[in-house]
Coordinates of C-alpha atoms and ligand atoms in Angstrom, one line a residue:
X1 CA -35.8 11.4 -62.1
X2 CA -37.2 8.2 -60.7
X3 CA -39.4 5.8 -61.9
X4 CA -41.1 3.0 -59.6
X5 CA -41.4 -0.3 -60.9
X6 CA -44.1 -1.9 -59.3
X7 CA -42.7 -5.7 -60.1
X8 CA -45.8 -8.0 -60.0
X9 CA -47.1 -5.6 -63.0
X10 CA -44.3 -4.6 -64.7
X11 CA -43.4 -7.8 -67.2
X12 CA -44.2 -11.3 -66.9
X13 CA -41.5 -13.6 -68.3
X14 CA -42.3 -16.7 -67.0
X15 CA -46.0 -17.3 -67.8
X16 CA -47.6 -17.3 -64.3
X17 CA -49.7 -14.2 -64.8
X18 CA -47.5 -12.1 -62.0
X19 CA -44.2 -9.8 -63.3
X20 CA -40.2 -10.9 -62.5
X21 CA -37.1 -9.8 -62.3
X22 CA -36.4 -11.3 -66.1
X23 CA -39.5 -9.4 -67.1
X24 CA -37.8 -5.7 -65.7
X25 CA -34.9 -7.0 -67.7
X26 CA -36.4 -7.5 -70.8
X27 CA -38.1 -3.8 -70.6
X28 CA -35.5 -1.6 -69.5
X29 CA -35.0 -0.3 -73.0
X30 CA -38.8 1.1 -73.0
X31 CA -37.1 2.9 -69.3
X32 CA -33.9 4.4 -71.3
X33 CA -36.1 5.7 -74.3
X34 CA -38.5 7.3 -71.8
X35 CA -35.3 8.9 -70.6
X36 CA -35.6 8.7 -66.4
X37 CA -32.4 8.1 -64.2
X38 CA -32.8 5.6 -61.7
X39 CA -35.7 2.5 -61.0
X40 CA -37.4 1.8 -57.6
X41 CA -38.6 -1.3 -57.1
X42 CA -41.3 -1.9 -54.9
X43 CA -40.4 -5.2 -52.7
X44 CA -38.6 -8.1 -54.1
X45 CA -37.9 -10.0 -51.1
X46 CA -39.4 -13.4 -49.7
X47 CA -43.3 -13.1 -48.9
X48 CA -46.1 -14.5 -47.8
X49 CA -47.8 -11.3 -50.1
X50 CA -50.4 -10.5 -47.1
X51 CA -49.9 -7.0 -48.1
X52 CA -48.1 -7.5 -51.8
X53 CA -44.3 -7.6 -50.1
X54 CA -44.4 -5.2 -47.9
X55 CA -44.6 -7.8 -45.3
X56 CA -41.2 -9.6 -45.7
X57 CA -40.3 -13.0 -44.6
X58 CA -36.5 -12.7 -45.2
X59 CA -34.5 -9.7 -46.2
X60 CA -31.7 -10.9 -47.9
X61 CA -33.4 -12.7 -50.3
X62 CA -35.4 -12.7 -53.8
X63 CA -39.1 -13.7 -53.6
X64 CA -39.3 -17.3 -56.0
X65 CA -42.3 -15.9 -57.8
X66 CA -40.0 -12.6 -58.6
X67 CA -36.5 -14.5 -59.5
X68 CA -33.4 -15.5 -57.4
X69 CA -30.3 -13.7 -56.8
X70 CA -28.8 -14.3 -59.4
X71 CA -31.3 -12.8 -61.3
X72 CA -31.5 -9.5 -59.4
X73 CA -27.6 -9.1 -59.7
X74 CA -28.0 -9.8 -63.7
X75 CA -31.1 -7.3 -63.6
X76 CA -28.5 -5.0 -61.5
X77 CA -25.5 -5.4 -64.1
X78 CA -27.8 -4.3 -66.8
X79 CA -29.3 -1.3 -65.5
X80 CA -25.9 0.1 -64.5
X81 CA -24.7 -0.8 -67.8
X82 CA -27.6 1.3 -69.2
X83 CA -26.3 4.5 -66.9
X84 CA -28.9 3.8 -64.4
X85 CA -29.4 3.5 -61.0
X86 CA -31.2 0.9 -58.8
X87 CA -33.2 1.6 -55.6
X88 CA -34.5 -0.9 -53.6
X89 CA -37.4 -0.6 -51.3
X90 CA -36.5 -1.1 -47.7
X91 CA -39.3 -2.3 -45.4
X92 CA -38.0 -1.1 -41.6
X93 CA -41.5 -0.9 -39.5
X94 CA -42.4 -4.5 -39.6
X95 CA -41.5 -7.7 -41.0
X96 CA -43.8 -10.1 -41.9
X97 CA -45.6 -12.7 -38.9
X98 CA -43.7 -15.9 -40.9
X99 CA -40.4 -14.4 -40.7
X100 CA -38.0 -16.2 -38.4
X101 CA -37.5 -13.6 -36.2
X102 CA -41.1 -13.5 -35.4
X103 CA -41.6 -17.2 -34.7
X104 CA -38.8 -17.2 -32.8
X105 CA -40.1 -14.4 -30.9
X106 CA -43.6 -15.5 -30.8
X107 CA -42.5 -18.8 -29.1
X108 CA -42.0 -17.9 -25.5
X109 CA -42.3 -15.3 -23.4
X110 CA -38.6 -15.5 -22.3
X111 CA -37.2 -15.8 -26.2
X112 CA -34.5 -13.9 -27.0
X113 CA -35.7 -12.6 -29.8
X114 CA -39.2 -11.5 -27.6
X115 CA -38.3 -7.8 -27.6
X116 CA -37.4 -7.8 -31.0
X117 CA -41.1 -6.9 -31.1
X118 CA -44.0 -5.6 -29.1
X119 CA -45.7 -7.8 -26.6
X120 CA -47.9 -6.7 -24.0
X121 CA -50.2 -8.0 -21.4
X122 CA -54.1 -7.7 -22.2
X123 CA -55.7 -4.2 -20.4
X124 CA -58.9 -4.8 -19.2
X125 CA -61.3 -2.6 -21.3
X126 CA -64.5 -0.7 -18.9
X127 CA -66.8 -3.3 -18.3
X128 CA -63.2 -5.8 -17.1
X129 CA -62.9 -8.2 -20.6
X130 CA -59.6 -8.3 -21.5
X131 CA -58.5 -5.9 -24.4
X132 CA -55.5 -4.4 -26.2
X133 CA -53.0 -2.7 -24.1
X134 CA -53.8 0.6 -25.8
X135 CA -56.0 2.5 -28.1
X136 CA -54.3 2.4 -31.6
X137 CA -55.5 1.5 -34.1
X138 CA -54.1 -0.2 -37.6
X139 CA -54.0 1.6 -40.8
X140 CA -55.8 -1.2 -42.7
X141 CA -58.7 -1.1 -40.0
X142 CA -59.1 -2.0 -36.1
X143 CA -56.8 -2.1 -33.4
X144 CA -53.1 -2.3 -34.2
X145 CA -53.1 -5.2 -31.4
X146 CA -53.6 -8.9 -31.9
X147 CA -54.1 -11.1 -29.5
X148 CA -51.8 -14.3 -29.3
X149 CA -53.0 -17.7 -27.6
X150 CA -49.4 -19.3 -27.6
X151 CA -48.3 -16.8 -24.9
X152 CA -51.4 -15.1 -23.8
X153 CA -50.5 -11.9 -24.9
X154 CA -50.9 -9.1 -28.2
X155 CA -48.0 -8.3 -30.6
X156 CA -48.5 -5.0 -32.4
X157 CA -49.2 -4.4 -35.6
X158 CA -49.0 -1.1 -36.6
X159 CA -50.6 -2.4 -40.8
X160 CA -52.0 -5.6 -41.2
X161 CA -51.6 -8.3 -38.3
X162 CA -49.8 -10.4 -40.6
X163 CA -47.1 -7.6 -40.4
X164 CA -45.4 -7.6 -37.1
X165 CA -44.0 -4.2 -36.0
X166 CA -40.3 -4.3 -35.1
X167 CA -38.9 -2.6 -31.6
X168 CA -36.2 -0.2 -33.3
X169 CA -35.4 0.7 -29.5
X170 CA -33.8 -2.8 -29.1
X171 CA -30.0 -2.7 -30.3
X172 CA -30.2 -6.1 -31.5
X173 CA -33.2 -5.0 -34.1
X174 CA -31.2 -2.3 -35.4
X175 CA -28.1 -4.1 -36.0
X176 CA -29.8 -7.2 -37.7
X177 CA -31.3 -4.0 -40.1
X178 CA -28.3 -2.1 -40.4
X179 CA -27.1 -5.5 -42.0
X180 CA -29.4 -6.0 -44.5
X181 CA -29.1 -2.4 -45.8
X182 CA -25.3 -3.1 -45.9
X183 CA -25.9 -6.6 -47.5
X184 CA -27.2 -4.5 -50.6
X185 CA -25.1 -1.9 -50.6
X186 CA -22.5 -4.8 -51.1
X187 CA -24.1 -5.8 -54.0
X188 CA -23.9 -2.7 -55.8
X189 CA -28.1 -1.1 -55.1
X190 CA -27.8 2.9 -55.6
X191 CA -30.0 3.3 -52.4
X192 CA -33.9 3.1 -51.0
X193 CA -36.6 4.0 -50.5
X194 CA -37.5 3.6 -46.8
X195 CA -41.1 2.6 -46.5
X196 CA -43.3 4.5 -43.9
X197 CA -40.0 5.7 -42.3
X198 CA -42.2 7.9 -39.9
X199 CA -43.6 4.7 -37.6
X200 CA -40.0 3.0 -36.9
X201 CA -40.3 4.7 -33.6
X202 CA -43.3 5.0 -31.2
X203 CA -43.2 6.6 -27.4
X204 CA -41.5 4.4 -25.0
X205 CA -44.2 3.7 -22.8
X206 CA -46.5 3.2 -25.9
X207 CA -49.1 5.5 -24.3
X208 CA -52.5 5.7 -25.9
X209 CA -53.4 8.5 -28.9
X210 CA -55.4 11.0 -27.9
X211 CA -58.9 10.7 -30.3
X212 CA -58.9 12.3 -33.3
X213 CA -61.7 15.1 -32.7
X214 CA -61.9 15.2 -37.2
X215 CA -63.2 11.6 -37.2
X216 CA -66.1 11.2 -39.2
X217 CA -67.4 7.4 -40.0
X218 CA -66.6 6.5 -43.5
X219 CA -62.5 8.1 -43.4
X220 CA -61.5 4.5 -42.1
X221 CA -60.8 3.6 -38.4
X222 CA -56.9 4.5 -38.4
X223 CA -58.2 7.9 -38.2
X224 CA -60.4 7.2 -35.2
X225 CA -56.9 8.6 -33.4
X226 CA -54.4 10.9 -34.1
X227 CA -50.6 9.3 -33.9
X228 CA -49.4 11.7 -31.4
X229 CA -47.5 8.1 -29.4
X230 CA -47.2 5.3 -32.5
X231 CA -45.0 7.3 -34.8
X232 CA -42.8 10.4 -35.6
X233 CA -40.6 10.5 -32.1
X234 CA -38.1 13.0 -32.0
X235 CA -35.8 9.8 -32.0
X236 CA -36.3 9.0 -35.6
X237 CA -33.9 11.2 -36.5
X238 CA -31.3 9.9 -35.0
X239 CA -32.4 6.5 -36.6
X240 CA -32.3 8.3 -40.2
X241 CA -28.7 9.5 -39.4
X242 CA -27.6 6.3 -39.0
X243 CA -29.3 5.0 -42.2
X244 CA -27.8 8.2 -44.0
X245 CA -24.2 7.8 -42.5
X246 CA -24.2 3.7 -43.9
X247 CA -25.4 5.2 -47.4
X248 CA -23.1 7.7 -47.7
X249 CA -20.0 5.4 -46.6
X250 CA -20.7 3.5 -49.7
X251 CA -20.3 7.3 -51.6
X252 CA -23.1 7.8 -53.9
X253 CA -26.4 6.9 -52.6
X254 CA -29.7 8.0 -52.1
X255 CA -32.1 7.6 -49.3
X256 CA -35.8 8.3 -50.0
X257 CA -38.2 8.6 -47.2
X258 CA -42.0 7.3 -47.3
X259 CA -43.0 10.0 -44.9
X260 CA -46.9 11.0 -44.3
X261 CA -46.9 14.2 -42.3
X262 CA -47.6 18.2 -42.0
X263 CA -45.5 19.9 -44.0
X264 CA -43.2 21.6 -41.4
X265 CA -42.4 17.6 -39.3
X266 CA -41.9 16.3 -43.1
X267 CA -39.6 18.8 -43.6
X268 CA -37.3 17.6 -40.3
X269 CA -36.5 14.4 -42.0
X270 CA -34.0 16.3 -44.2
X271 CA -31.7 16.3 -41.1
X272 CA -29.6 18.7 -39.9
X273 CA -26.4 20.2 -40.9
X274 CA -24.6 18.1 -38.5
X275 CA -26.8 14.9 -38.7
X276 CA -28.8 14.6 -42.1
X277 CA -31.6 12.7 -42.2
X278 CA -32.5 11.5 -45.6
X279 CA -32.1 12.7 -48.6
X280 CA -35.7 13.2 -50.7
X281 CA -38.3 13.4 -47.9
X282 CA -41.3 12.1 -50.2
X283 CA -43.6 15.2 -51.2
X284 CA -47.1 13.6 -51.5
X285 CA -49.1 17.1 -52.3
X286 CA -49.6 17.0 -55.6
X287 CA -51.8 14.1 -55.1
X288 CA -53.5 16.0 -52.4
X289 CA -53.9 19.3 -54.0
X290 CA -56.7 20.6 -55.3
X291 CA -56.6 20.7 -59.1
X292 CA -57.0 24.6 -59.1
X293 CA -54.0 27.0 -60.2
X294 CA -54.1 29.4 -56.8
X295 CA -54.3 25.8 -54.5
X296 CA -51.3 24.8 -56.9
X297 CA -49.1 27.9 -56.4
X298 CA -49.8 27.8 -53.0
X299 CA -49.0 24.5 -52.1
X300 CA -45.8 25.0 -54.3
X301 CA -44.5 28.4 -52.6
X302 CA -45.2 26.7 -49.0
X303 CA -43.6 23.6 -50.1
X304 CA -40.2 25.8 -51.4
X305 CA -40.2 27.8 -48.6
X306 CA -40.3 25.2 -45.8
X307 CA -37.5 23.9 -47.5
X308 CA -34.6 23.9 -44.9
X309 CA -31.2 25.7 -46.1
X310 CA -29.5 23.2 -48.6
X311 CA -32.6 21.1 -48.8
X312 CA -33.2 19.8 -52.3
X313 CA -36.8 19.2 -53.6
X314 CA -38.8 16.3 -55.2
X315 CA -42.4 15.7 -56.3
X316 CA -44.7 12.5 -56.9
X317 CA -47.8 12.4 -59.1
X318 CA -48.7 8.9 -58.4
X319 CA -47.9 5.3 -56.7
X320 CA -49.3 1.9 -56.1
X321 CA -51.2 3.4 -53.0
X322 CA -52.5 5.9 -54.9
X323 CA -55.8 6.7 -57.3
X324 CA -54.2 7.2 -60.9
X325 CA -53.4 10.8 -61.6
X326 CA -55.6 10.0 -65.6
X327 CA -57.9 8.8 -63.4
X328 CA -58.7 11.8 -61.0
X329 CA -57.7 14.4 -63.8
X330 CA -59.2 12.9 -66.7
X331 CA -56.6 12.6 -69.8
X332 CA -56.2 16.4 -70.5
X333 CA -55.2 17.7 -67.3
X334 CA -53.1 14.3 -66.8
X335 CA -51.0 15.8 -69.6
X336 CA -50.6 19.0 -67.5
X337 CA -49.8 17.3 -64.3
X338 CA -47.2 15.4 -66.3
X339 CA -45.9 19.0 -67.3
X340 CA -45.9 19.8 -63.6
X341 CA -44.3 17.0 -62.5
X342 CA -41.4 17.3 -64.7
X343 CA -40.6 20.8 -64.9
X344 CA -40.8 21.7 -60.8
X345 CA -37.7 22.0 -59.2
X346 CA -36.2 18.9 -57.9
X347 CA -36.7 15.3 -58.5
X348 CA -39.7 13.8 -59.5
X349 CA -41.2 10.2 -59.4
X350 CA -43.2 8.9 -62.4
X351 CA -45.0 6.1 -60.8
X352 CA -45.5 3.0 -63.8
X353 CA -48.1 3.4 -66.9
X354 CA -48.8 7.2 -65.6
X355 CA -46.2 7.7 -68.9
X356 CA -49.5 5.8 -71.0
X357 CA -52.2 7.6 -69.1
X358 CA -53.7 4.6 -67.3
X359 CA -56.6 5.9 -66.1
X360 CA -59.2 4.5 -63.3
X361 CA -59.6 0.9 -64.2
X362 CA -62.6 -0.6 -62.3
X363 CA -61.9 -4.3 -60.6
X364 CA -64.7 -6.5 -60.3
X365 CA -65.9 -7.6 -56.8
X366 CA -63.9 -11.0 -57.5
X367 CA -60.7 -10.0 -58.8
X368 CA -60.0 -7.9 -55.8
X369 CA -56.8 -8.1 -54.0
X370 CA -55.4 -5.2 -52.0
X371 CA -56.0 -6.0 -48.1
X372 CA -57.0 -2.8 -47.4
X373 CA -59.7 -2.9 -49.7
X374 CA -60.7 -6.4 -48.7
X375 CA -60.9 -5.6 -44.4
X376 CA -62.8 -2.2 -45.5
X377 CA -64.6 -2.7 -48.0
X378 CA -66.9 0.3 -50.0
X379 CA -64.7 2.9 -48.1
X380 CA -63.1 3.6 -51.3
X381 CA -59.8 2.7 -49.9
X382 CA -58.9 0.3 -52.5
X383 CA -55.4 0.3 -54.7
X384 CA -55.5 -2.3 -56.8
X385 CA -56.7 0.4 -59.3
X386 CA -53.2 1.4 -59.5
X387 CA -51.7 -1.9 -59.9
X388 CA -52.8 -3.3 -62.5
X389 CA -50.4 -4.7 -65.4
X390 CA -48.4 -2.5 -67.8
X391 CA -49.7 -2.6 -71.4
X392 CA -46.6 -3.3 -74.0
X393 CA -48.1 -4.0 -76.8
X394 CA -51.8 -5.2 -78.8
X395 CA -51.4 -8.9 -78.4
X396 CA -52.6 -10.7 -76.2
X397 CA -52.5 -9.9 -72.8
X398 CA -50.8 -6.7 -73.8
X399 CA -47.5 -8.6 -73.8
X400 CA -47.4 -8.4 -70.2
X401 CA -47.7 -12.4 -70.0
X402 CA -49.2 -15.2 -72.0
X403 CA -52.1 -15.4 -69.4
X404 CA -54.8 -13.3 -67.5
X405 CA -52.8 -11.7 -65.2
X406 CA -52.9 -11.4 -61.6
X407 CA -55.4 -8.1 -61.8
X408 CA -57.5 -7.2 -65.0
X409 CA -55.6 -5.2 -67.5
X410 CA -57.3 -1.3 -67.9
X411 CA -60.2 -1.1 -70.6
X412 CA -58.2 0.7 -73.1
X413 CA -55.5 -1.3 -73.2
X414 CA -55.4 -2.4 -77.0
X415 CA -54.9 1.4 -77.7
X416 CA -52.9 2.7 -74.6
X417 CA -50.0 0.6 -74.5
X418 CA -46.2 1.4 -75.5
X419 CA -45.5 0.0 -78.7
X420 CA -48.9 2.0 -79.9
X421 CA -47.6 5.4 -78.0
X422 CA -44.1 5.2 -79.9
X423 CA -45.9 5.4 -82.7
X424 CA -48.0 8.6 -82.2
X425 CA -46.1 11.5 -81.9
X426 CA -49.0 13.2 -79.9
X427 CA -49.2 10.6 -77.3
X428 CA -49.0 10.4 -73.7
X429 CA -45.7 8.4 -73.8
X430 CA -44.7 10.9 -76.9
X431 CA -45.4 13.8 -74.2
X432 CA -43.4 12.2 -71.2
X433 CA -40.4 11.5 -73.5
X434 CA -40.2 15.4 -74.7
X435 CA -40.5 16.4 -71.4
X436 CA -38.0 14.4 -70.1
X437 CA -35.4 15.2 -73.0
X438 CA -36.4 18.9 -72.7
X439 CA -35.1 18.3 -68.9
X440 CA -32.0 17.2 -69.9
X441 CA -31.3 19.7 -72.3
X442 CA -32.0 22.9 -70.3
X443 CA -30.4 23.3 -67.7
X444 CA -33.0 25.5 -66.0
X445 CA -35.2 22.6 -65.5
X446 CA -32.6 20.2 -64.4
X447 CA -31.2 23.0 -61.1
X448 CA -32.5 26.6 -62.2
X449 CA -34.5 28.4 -59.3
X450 CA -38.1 28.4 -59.8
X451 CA -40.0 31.8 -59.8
X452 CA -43.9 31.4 -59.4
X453 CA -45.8 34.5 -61.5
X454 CA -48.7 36.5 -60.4
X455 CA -52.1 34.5 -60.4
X456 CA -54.3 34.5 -63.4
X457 CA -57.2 32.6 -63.5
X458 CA -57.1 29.2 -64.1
X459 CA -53.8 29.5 -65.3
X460 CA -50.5 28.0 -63.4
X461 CA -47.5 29.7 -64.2
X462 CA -43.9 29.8 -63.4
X463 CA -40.7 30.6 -64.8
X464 CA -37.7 28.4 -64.3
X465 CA -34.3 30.5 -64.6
X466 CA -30.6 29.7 -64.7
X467 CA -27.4 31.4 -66.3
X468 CA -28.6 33.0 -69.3
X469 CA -31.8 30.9 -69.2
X470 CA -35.5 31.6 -68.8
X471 CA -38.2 29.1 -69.3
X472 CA -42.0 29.6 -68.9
X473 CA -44.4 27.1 -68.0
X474 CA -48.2 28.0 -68.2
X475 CA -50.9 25.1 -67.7
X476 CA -54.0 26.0 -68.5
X477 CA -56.6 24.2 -65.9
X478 CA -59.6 25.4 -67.0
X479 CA -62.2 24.0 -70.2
X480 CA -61.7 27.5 -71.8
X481 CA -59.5 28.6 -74.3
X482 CA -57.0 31.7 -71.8
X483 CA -54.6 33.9 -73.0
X484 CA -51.3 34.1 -71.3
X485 CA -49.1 37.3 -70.6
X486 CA -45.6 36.7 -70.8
X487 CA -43.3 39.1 -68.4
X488 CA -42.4 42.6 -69.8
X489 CA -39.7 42.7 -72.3
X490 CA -39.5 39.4 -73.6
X491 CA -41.1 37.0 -76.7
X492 CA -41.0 33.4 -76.8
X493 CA -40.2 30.3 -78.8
X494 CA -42.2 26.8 -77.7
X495 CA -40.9 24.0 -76.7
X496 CA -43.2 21.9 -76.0
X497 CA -47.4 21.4 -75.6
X498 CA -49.2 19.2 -74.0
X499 CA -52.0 19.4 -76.6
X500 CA -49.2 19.4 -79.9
X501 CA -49.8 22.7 -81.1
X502 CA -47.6 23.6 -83.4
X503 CA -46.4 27.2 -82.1
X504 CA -46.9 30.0 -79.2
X505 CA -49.4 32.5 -80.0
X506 CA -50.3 33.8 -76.9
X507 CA -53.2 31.6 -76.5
X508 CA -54.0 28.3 -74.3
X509 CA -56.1 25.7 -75.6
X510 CA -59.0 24.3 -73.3
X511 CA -56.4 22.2 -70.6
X512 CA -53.4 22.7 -72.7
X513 CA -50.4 23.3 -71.0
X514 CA -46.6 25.0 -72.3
X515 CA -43.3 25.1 -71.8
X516 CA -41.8 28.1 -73.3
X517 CA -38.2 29.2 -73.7
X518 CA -38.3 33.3 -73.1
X519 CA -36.4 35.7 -74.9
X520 CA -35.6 39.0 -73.8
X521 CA -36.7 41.5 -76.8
Ligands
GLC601 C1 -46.4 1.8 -47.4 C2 -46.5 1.1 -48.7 C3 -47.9 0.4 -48.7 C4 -47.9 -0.6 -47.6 C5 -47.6 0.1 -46.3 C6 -47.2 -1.0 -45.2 O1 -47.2 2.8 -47.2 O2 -46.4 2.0 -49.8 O3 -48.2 -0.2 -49.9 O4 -49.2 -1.2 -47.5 O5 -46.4 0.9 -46.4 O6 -46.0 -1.5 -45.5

């Protein structure tokens, strides 16, 4: 079980309004009571914070506003000595424009650090102006080129153009990278995440995309192409062997891939037998699902069977780039998704305050931050939504820092914050940390084999089974009370509801889901 930390929202300990280091450190009890295994935290390195530090200036280091190193390896001590694990987020597609490599490279045409990224001449576009050398285009919005006066030529930029994309093909590159991961390996981190893994590689001739015949106006110009040259090379997996061979040399570490794709390419980034790749490819459809028991099932037989032999499973419900899961689902059918989410097969990631039930928090016009919501606005494409702070307590601030914080704090926050949940039994929090302890207690959940039942209406159900264990889960995802048949032969004792009822009686609430330990009778 993973949690993600998102650290400029998790605790403020120093008073400036943005989380720390100190502050993850002072919270990690609220982490071991929830009862998850390991912590990833978003960036932590130096930053200009174009893009919130995914554009990193130096990679060995500890952003000031976040803490030092000294910090991060005290933060690191006290996690392992809770039984934890520590991921990091590794940043491989692009460093930011102020780190050294990039000024260096930026300098002069004949630097040696120039084909550390991409520069390219000007193409003349129809009518003979000068333009990008190709027709790709930047996920937060217009080309992915910039043009740069010093040398008279554009550097790509696959996200915003203060992020520089690096040239993986360039040995140099690759070993300055390999480095760093090793640098925290040293230090005792229990692996990554590899952000956007799928881009580190684009066609050697950087050939234009052929257009994207789905593009509507309104979906955001990245769309305007399809990525057939800027990303997912049949190379890449080479490159996430070699990031899998380092982590495994230091024994027990995981690699989790940031991977937007269909689901049969996703599923190649598991490796092979004789060269894995990495070892969670992220599984971002149950934020893309349809909330609808058959689109459910469906998605979660394909997903199962694309599996490749040996393949092991995870699921996310929510991120900083996504809308909030309350938000989309509304606070009933969060509790099922939470349900979902911690009783499919394989490892899930609770993204922070989803465990409270943050739900859409509206950001004035002013107060917004995220880039991508800045460069395109009204699109809709905005996540600071999902990064606002963590509520701790009713005082002020939520005891997430002694001042307004960097974004507004959800409406409900005197009421839906941790020290409140602890106290209600029949809480989001109350529901997370059941689920989480039923997890740990039944083995079926933790590595059983997962057997979806015969569609009924509005009702998602599947068994989990190991030896001499059955469990039934049944969510109900309709507004109407349902009745639930359990398979021939057998009764069974509840374990736990999302809406608190007391016992099983055949019968599901409006939105109330159940897990449900069978008994053969
Ligand atoms: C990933 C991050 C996102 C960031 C992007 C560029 O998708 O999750 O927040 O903007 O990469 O680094």
């Amino acid at each position: 079980m993973i949690y993600q930390v998102y650290p400029r929202s998790f605790q403020d300990s120093d008073g400036d309004g943005i989380g720390d280091l100190a502050g993850i450190r002072q919270r990690l009890d609220h982490l071991v009571a929830l009862g998850v295994d390991a912590l990833w935290l978003s960036p932590i390195f130096p930053s200009p914070m174009a893009d919130f530090g995914y554009d990193v200036a130096e990679y060995r280091g500890v952003e000031p506003m976040f803490g030092d190193l000294a910090q991060f390896d005290a933060l690191l001590a006290d996690v392992h000595a809770r039984g934890l694990k520590l991921m990091l987020d590794f940043v491989p597609n692009h460093t930011s424009t102020e780190h050294p490599w990039f000024l260096e490279s930026r300098a002069s045409r004949d630097n040696p650090k120039r084909d550390w990224y991409f520069w390219r001449d000007p193409k003349p576009a129809a009518d003979g102006t000068p333009g990008p050398p190709n027709n790709w285009t930047s996920d937060m919005g217009g080309s992915a080129w910039q043009f740069d006066e010093a040398t008279g030529q554009y550097y790509l930029h696959t996200f915003l153009k203060e992020q520089a994309d690096l040239n993986w093909r360039n040995p140099e590159v690759r070993a300055a990278m390999m480095d760093v991961l090793r640098f925290w390996f040293d230090r005792g981190v229990d692996g990554f995440r590899i952000d956007v893994l799928w881009h580190c590689l684009k066609s050697q001739g950087l050939e234009d995309n052929p257009l994207n015949p789905a593009y509507r106006p309104g979906m955001g110009e990245k769309y305007l192409v399809l990525q057939h040259n800027s990303a997912n090379q049949r190379e890449i997996h080479e490159l996430a062997g070699a990031f899998r061979s380092l982590a495994d040399s230091y024994g027990d570490r995981l690699l989790v891939g940031e991977i937007f794709l269909p689901l049969e390419q996703l599923m190649t980034y598991y490796g092979s037998a004789e060269q894995p790749g990495v070892h969670l490819p992220f599984n971002f459809q149950l934020l893309e699902t349809p909330w609808k028991a058959d689109a459910l099932a469906q998605a979660i037989a394909t997903y199962e069977a694309a599996l490749p032999q040996g393949g092991w499973p995870n699921w996310v419900m929510g991120s900083h780039d996504a809308p909030r899961i309350a938000g989309r689902l509304g606070e009933a059918q969060a509790r099922n998704a939470a349900m979902l989410l911690l009783t499919l097969r394989g490892t899930p990631t609770l993204y922070q305050g989803d465990e409270l039930g943050i739900g859409r928090v509206t950001i004035p016009p002013d107060r917004i931050c995220d880039p991508q919501d800045l460069r395109q606005p009204g699109l809709g494409l905005g996540r600071d939504g999902a990064r606002t702070p963590m509520a701790w307590d009713g005082t002020a601030y939520a005891g997430f820092s002694t001042i307004e914080p960097w974004l507004p704090l959800h409406a409900d926050w005197r009421v839906r914050n941790v020290s409140r949940q602890e106290q209600e039994p029949g809480s989001m929090l109350g529901l997370y940390r059941r689920l989480l302890a039923a997890r740990r207690e039944h083995p079926a959940l933790s590595h059983g084999e997962i057997v979806l039942l015969p569609y009924e209406p509005e009702v998602l159900r599947y068994e989990r089974r190991a030896a001499g264990e059955r469990l039934l889960v049944a969510l109900n995802l309709s507004e109407q009370e349902r009745l639930v048949d359990l398979p021939p032969g057998t009764s069974a004792d509840l374990l736990v509801s999302t809406a608190g009822s007391p016992l099983f009686d055949g019968r599901l609430l409006p939105g109330e889901g159940v897990l449900l330990q069978l008994k053969e009778c």
